[in-house]
PDB file of C-alpha atoms and ligand atoms in Angstrom:
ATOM      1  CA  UNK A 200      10.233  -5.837 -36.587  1.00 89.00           C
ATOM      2  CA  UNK A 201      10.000  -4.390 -39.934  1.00 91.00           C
ATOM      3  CA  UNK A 202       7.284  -1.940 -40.318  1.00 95.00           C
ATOM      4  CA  UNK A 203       5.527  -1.682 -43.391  1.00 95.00           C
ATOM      5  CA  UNK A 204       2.550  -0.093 -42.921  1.00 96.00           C
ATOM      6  CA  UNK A 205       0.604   1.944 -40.135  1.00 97.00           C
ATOM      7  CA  UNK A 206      -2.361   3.601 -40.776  1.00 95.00           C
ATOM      8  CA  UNK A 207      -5.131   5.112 -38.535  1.00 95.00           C
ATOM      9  CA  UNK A 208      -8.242   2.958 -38.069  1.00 95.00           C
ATOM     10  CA  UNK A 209     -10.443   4.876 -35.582  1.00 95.00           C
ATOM     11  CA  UNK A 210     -11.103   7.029 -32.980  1.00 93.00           C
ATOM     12  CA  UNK A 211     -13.794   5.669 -30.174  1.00 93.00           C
ATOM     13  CA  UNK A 212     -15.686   7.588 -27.605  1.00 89.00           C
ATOM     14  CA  UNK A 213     -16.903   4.341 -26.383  1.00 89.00           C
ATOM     15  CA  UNK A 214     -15.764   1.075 -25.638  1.00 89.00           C
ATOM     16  CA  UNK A 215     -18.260  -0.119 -27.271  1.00 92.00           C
ATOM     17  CA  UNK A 216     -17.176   0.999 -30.825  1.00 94.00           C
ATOM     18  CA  UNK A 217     -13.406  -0.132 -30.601  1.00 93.00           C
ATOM     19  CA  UNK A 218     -13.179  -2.196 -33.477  1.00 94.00           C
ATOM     20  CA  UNK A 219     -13.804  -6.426 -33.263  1.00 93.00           C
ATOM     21  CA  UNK A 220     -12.079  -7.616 -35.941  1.00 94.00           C
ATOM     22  CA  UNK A 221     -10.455  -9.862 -33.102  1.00 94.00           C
ATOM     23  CA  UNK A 222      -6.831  -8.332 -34.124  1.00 97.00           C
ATOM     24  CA  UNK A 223      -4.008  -8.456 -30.834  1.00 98.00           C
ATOM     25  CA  UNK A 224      -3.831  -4.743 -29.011  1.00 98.00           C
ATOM     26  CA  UNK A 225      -1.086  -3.006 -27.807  1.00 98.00           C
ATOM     27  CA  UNK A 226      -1.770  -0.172 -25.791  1.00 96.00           C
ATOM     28  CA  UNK A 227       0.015   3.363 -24.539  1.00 96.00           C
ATOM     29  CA  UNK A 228      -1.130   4.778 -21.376  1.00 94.00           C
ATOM     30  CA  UNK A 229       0.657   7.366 -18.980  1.00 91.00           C
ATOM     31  CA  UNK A 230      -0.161  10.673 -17.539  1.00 89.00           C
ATOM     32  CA  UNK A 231      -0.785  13.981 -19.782  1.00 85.00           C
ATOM     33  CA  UNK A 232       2.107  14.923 -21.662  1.00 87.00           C
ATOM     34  CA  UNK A 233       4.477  12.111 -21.034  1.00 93.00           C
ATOM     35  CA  UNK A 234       4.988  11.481 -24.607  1.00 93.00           C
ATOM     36  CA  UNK A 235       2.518   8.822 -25.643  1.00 92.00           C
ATOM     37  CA  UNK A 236       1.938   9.991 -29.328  1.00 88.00           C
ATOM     38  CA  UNK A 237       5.326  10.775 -29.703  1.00 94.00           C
ATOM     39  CA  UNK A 238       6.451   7.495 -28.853  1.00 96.00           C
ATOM     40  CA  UNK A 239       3.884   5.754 -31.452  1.00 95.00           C
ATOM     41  CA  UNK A 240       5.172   8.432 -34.285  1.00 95.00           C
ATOM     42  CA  UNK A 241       8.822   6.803 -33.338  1.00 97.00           C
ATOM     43  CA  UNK A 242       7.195   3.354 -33.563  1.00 97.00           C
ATOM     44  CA  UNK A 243       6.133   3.508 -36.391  1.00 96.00           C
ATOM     45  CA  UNK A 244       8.351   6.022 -38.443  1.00 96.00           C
ATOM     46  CA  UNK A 245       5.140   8.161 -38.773  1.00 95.00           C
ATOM     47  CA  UNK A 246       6.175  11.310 -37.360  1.00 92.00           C
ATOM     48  CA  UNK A 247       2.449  12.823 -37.822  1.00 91.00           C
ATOM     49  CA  UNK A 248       0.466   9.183 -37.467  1.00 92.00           C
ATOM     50  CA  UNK A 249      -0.250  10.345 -33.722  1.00 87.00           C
ATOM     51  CA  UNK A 250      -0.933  14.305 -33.198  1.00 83.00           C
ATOM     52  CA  UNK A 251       1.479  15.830 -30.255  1.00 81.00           C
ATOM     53  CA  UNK A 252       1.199  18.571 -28.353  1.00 72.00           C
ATOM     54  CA  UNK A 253       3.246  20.599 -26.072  1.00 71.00           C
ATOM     55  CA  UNK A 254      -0.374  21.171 -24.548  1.00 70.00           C
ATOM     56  CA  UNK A 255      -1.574  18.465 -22.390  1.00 61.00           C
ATOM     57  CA  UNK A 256      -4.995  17.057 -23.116  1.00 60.00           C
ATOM     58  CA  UNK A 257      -4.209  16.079 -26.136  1.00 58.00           C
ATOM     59  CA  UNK A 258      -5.335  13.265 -27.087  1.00 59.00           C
ATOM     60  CA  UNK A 259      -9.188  12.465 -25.442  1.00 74.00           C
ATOM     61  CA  UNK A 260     -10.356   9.483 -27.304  1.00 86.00           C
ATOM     62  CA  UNK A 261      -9.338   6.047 -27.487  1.00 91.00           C
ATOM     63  CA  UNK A 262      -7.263   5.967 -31.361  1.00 93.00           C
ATOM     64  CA  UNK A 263      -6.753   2.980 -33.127  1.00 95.00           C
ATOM     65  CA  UNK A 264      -3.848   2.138 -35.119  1.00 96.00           C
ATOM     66  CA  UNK A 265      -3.933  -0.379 -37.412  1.00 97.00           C
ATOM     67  CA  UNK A 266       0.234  -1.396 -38.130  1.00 97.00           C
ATOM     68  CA  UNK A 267       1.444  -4.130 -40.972  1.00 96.00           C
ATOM     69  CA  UNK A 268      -2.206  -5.124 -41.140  1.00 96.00           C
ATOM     70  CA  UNK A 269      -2.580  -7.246 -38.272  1.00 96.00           C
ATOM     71  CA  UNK A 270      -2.009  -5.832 -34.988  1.00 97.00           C
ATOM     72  CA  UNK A 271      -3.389  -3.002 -33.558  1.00 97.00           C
ATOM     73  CA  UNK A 272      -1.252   0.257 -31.613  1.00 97.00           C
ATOM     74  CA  UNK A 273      -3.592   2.151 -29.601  1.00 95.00           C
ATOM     75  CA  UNK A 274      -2.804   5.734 -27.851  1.00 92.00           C
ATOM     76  CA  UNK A 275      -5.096   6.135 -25.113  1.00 90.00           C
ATOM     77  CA  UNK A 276      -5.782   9.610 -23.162  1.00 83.00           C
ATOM     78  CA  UNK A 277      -3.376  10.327 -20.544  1.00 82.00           C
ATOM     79  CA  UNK A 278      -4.333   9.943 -17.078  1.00 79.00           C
ATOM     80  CA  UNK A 279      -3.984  13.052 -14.329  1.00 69.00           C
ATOM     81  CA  UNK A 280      -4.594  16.074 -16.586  1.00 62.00           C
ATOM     82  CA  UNK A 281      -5.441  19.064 -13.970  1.00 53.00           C
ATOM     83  CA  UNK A 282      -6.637  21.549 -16.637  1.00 56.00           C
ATOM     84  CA  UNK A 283     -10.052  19.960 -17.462  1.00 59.00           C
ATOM     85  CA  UNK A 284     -13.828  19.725 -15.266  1.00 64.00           C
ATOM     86  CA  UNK A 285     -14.064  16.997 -13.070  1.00 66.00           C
ATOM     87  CA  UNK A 286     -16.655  15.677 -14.554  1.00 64.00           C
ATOM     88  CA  UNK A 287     -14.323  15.723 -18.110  1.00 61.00           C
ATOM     89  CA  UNK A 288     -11.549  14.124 -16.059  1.00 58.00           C
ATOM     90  CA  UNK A 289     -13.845  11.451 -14.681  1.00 64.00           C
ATOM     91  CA  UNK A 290     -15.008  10.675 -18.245  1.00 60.00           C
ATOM     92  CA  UNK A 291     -11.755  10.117 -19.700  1.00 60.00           C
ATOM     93  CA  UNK A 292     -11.137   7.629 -16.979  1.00 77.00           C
ATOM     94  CA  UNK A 293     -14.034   5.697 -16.954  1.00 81.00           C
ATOM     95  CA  UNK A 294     -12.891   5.537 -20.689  1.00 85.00           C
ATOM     96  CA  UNK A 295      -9.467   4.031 -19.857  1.00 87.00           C
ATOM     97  CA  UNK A 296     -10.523   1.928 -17.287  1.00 89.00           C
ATOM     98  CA  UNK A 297     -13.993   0.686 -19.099  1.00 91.00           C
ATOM     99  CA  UNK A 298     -11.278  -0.054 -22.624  1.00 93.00           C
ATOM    100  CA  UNK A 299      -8.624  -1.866 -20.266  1.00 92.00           C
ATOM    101  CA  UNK A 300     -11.031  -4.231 -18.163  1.00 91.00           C
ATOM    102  CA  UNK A 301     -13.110  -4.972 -21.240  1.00 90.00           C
ATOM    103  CA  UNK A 302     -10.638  -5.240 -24.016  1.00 90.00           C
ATOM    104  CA  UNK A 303     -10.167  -9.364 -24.848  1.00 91.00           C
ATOM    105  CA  UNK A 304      -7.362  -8.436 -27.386  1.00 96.00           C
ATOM    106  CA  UNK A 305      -4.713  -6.408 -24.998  1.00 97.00           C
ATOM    107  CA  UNK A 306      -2.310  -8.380 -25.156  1.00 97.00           C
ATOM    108  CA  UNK A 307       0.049  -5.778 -23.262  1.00 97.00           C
ATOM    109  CA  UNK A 308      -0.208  -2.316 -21.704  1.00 97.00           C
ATOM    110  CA  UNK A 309       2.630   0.030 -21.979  1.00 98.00           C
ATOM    111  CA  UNK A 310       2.933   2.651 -19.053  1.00 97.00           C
ATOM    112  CA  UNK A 311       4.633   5.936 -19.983  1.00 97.00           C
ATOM    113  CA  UNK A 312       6.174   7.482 -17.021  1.00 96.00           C
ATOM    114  CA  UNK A 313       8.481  10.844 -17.373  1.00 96.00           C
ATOM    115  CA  UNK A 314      12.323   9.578 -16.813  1.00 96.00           C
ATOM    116  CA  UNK A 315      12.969  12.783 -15.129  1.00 96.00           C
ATOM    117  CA  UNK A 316      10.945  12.830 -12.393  1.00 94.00           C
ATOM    118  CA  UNK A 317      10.282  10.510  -8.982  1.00 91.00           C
ATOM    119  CA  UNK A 318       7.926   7.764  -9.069  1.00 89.00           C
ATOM    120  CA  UNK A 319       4.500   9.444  -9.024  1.00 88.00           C
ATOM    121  CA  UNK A 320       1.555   8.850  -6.843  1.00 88.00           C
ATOM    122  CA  UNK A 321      -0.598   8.727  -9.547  1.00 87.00           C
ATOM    123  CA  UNK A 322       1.588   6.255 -11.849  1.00 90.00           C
ATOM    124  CA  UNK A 323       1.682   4.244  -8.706  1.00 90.00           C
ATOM    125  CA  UNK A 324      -2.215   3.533  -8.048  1.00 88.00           C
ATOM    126  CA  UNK A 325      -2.799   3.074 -11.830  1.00 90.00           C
ATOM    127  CA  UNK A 326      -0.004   0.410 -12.042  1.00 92.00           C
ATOM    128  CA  UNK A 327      -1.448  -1.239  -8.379  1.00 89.00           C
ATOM    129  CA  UNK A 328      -4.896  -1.269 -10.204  1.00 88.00           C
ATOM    130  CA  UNK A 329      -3.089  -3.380 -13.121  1.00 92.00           C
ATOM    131  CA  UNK A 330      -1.937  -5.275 -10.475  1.00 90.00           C
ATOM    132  CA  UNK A 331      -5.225  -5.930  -9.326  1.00 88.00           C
ATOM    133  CA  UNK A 332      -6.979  -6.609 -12.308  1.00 89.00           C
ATOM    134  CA  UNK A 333      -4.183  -9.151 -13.404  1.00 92.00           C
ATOM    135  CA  UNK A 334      -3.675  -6.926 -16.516  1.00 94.00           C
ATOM    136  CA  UNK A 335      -0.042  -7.751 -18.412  1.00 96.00           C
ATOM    137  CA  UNK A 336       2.096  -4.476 -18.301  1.00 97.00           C
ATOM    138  CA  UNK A 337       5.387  -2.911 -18.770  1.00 97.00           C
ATOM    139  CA  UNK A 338       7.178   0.377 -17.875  1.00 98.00           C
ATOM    140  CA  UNK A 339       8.542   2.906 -20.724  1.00 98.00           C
ATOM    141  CA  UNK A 340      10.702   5.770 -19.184  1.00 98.00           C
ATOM    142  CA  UNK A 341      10.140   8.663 -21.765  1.00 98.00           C
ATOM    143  CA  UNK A 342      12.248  11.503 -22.925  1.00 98.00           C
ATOM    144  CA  UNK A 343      15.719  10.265 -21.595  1.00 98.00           C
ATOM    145  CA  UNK A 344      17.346  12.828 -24.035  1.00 98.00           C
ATOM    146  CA  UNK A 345      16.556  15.287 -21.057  1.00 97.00           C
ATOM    147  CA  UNK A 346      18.796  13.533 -18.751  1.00 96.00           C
ATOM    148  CA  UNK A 347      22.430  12.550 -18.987  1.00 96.00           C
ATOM    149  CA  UNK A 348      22.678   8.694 -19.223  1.00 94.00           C
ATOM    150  CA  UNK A 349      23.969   8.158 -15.426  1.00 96.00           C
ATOM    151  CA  UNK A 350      21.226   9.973 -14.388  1.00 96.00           C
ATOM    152  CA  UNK A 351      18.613   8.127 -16.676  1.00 95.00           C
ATOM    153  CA  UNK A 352      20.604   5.062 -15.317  1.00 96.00           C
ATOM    154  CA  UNK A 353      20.244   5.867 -11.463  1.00 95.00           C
ATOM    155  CA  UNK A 354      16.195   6.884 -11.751  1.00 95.00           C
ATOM    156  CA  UNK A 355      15.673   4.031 -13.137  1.00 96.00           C
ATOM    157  CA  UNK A 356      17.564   1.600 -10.790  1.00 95.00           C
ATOM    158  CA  UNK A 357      15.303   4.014  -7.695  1.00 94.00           C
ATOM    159  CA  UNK A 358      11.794   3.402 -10.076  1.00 94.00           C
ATOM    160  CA  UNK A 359      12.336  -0.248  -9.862  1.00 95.00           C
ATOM    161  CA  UNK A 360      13.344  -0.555  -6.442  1.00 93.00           C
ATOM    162  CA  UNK A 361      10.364   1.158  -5.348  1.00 92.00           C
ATOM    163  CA  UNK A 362       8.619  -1.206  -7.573  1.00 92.00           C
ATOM    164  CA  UNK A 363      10.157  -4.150  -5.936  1.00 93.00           C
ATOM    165  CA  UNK A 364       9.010  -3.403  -2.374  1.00 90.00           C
ATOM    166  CA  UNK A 365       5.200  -4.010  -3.644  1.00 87.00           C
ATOM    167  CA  UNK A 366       5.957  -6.251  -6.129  1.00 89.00           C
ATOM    168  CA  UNK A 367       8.113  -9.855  -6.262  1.00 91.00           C
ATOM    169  CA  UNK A 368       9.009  -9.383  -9.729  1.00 92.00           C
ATOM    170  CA  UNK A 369       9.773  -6.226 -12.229  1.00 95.00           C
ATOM    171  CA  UNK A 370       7.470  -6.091 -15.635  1.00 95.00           C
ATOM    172  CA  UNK A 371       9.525  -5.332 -18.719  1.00 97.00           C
ATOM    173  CA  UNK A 372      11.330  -2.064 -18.561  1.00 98.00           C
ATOM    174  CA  UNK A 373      11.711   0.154 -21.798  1.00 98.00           C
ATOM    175  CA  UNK A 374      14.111   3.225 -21.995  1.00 97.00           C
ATOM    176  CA  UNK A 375      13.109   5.636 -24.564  1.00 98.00           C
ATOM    177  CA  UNK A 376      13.581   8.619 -26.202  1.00 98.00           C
ATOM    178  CA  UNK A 377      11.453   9.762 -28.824  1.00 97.00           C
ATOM    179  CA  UNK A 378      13.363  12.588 -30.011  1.00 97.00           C
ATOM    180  CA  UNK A 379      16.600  10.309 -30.367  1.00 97.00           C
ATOM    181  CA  UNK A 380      15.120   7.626 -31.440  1.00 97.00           C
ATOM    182  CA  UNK A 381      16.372   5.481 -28.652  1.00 97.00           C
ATOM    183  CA  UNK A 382      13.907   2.385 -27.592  1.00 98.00           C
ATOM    184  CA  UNK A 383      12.444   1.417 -30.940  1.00 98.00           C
ATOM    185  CA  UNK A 384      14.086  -2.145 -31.324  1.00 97.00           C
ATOM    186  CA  UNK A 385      13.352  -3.121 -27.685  1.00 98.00           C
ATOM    187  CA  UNK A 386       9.973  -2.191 -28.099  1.00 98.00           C
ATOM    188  CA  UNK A 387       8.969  -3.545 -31.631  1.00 98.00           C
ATOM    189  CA  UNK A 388      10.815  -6.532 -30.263  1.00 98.00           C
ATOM    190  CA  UNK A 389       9.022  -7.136 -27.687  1.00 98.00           C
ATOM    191  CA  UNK A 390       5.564  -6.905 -29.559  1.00 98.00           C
ATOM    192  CA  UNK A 391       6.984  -8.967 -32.105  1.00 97.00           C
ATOM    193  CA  UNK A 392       7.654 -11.607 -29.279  1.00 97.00           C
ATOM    194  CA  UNK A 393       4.095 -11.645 -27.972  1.00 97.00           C
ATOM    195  CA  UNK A 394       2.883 -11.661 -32.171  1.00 97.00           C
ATOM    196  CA  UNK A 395       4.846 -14.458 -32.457  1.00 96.00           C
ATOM    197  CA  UNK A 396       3.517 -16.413 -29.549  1.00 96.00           C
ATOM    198  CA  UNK A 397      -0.055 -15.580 -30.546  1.00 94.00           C
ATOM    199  CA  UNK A 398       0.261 -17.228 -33.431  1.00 92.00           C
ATOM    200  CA  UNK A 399       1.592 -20.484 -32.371  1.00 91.00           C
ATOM    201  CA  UNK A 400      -1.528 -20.849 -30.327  1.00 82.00           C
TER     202      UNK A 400
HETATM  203  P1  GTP B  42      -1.560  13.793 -24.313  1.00 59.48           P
HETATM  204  O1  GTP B  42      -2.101  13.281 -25.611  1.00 59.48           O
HETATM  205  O2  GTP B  42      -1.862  15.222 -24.054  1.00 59.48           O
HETATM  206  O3  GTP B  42      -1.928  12.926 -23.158  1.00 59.48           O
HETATM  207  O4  GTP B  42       0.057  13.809 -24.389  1.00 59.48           O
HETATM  208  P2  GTP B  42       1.028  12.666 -24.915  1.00 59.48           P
HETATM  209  O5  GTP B  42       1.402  11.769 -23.783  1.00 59.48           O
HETATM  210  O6  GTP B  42       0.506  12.007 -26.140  1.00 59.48           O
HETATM  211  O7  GTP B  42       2.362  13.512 -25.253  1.00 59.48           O
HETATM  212  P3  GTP B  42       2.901  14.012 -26.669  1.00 59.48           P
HETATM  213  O8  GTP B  42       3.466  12.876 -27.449  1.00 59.48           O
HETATM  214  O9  GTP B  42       1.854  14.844 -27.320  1.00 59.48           O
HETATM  215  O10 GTP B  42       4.168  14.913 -26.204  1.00 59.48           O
HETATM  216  C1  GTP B  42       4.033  15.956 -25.285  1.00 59.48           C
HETATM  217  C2  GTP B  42       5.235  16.900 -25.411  1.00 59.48           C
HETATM  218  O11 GTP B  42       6.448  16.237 -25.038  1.00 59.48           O
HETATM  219  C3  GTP B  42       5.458  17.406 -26.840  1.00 59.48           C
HETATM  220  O12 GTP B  42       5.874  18.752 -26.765  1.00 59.48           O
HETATM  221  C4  GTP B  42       6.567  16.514 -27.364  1.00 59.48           C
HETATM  222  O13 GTP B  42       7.354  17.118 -28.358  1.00 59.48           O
HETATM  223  C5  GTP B  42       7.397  16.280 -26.095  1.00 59.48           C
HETATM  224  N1  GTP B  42       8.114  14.978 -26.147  1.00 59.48           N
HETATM  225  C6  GTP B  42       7.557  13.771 -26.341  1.00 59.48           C
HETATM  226  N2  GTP B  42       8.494  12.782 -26.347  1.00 59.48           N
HETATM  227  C7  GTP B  42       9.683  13.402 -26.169  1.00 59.48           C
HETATM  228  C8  GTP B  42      11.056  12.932 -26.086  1.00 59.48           C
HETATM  229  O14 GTP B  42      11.385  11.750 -26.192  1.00 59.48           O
HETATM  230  N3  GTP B  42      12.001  13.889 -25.854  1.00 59.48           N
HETATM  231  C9  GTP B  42      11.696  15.211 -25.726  1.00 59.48           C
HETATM  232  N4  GTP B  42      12.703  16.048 -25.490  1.00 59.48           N
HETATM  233  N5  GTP B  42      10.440  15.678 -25.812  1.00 59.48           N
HETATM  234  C10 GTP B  42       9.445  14.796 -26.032  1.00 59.48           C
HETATM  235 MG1   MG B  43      -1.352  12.109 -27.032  1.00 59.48          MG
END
């Protein structure tokens, strides 16, 4: 997919003021610091569409991004951040999980989880309560540039089989890297498979 243009539509506090203009969502979810806004820079060939941080807590509101006019990207805040009140923490999720079960144009849900480490207990519940809710996801391992490729290769192959002993099926895996570039097509692909489909309906 050919971008041509991606351009920042909104930030909402609420659910309630994402915008309904009806246009198919595509979301970015994952814990603190996983590399969420990086990954939508590398989408989109923005490099400062999203703001990063090497500080987690970044991003705290739900940011629309409007891309070739008629889908929407959205970077949500990341899940798990330790460094805020609980009452902050319980906000932010109420936030995600109000904009997920209430959102008629997600078309798809993209889970960021950190390549380098084990399958996390927190990744786990949130992708058991997508699971639950019957919401469509996939997995995108972030920041593979950290990691040689047969080590990328083997945590990968020990995510999904994890995956497999809850599951019957795996949701579409990504490997990524923003810093390298590496995931773009596969991703951009994919959305422009579900675009596609849309508009046959
Ligand atoms: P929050 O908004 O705080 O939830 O974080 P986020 O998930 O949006 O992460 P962000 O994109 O801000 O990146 C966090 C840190 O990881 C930054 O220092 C990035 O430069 C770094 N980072 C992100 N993606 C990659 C990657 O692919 N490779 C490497 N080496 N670093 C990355
Ligand atoms: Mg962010």
């Amino acid at each position: 997919m050919n971008i041509s243009s991606a351009v920042f539509k909104c930030s909402s506090q609420k659910v309630s003021q994402i915008p309904s203009d009806g246009l198919p969502e595509f979301a970015f979810i994952g814990r603190s610091n996983v590399g969420k806004s990086s990954l939508i820079n590398m989408l989109t060939g923005r490099p400062a569409l999203a703001k990063v941080s090497g500080t987690p807590g970044k991003t705290r509101l739900i940011n629309h991004f409007l891309v070739n006019g008629n889908w929407y990207l959205v970077d949500l805040p990341g899940y798990g951040y330790a460094r805020v009140s609980k009452g902050q923490r319980e906000g932010f999720s109420k936030l995600i999980t109000g904009y997920i079960k209430n959102s008629p144009q997600l078309v798809m849900l993209f889970v960021l989880v950190d390549s380098r480490l084990e399958p996390q207990k927190i990744d786990l519940e949130f992708i058991n309560f997508l699971g639950e809710n019957a919401i469509p996801f996939g997995i995108v391992f972030t920041k593979t540039d950290k990691l040689t490729p047969s080590k990328t290769k083997a945590n990968i192959e020990a995510y999904s089989r994890m995956l497999l002993e809850t599951w019957e099926e795996l949701p579409p895996l990504f490997v990524t890297s923003s810093e390298k570039k590496l995931g773009r097509d596969q991703i951009l692909g994919f959305i422009a498979g579900c675009m596609e489909e849309i508009s046959r309906k």
